[in-house]
XYZ file of C-alpha atoms in Angstrom:
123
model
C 121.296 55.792 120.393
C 118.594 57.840 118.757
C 115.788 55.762 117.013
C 114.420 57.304 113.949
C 110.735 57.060 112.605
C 109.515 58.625 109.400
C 105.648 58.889 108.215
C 103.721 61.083 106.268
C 104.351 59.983 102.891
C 101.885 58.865 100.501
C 100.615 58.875 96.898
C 100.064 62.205 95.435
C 99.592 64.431 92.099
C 102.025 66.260 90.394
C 102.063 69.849 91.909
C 100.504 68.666 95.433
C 102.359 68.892 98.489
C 103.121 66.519 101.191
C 104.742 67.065 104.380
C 107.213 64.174 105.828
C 107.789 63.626 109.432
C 110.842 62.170 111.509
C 110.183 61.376 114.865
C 113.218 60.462 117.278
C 112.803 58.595 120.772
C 115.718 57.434 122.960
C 118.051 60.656 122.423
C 117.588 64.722 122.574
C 117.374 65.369 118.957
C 118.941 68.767 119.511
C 121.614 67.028 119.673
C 121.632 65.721 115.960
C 121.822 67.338 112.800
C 119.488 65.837 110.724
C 119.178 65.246 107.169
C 116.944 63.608 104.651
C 117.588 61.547 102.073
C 115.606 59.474 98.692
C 116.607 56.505 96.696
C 114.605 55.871 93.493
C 113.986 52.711 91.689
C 116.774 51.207 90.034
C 118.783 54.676 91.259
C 121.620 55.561 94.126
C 120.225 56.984 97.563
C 120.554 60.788 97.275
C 120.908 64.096 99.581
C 117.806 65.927 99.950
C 117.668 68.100 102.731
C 119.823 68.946 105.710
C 119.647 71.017 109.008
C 121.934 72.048 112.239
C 121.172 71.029 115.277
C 119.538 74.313 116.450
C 117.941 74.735 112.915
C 119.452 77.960 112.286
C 121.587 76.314 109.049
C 119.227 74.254 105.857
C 120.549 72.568 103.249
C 118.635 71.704 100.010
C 119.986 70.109 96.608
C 119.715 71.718 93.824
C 116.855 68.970 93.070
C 114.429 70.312 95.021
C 115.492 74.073 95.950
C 112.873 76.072 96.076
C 110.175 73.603 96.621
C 111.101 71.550 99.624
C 111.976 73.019 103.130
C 113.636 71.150 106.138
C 112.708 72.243 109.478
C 112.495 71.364 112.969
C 110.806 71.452 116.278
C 113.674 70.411 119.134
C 110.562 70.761 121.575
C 108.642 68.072 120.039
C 112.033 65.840 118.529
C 110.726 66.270 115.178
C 112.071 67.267 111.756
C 110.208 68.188 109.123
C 110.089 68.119 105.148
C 107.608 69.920 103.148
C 107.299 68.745 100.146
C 105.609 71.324 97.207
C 105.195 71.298 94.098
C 105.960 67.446 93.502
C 107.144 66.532 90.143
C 107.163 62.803 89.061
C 110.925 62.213 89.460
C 110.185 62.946 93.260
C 109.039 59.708 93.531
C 111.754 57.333 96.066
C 111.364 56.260 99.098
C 112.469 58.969 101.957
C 115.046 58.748 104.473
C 115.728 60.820 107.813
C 118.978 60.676 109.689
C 121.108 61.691 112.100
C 124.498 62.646 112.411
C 126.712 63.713 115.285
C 127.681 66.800 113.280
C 126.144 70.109 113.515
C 125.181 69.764 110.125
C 126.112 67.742 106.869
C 125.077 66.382 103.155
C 127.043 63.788 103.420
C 125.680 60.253 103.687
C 128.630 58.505 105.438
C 128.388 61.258 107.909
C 124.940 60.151 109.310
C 124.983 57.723 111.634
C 121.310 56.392 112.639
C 118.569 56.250 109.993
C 114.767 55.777 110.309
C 112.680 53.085 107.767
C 111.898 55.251 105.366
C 108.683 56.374 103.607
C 107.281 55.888 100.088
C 106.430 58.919 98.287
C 105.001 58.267 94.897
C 103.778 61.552 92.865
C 101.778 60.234 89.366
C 101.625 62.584 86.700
């Protein structure tokens, strides 16, 4: 199996940036599609962000279009979320996962998740 680790996140502003990290070990992570997801306080874990396996095929909801990319670096089994323009309701903790398929937004589709990572963004 692939193990998942996620880091990066952090107390910030609204309108600062952060950048999330999810580091695999164990497996290729070209092999995954991986995806990102939050759960707020007191709220259901959500889709964020998703990308194929080769990272030509992203995936944002409508949340956070336009101000959060997904990428990835197969080289260095990393994924990537850059977080801009944070608003207040940003605020969960962050998930990555992985999934067999090439590429999905849907959470019973992902298979192996990492610990997840607090972002808080005060106003």
């Amino acid at each position: 199996q692939v193990q998942l680790v996620e880091s990066g996140g952090g107390s910030v502003q609204a309108g600062g940036s952060l950048r999330l990290s999810c580091a695999a070990s164990g497996r290729t992570l070209s092999n995954y599609g991986v995806g990102w997801f939050r759960q707020a306080p007191g709220k259901e874990r959500e889709f964020v962000a998703s990308i194929s396996r080769n990272g030509g095929d992203t995936y944002t909801a409508r949340s956070v279009k336009g101000r959060f990319t997904i990428s990835r670096d197969n080289a260095k089994n990393t994924v990537f979320l850059q977080m801009n323009s944070l608003k207040p309701e940003d605020t969960a903790v962050y998930y990555c996962a992985a999934t067999g398929r090439d590429v999905s937004w849907r959470e019973y589709e992902y298979s192996y998740w990492g610990q997840g990572t607090q972002v808080t963004v005060s106003s």
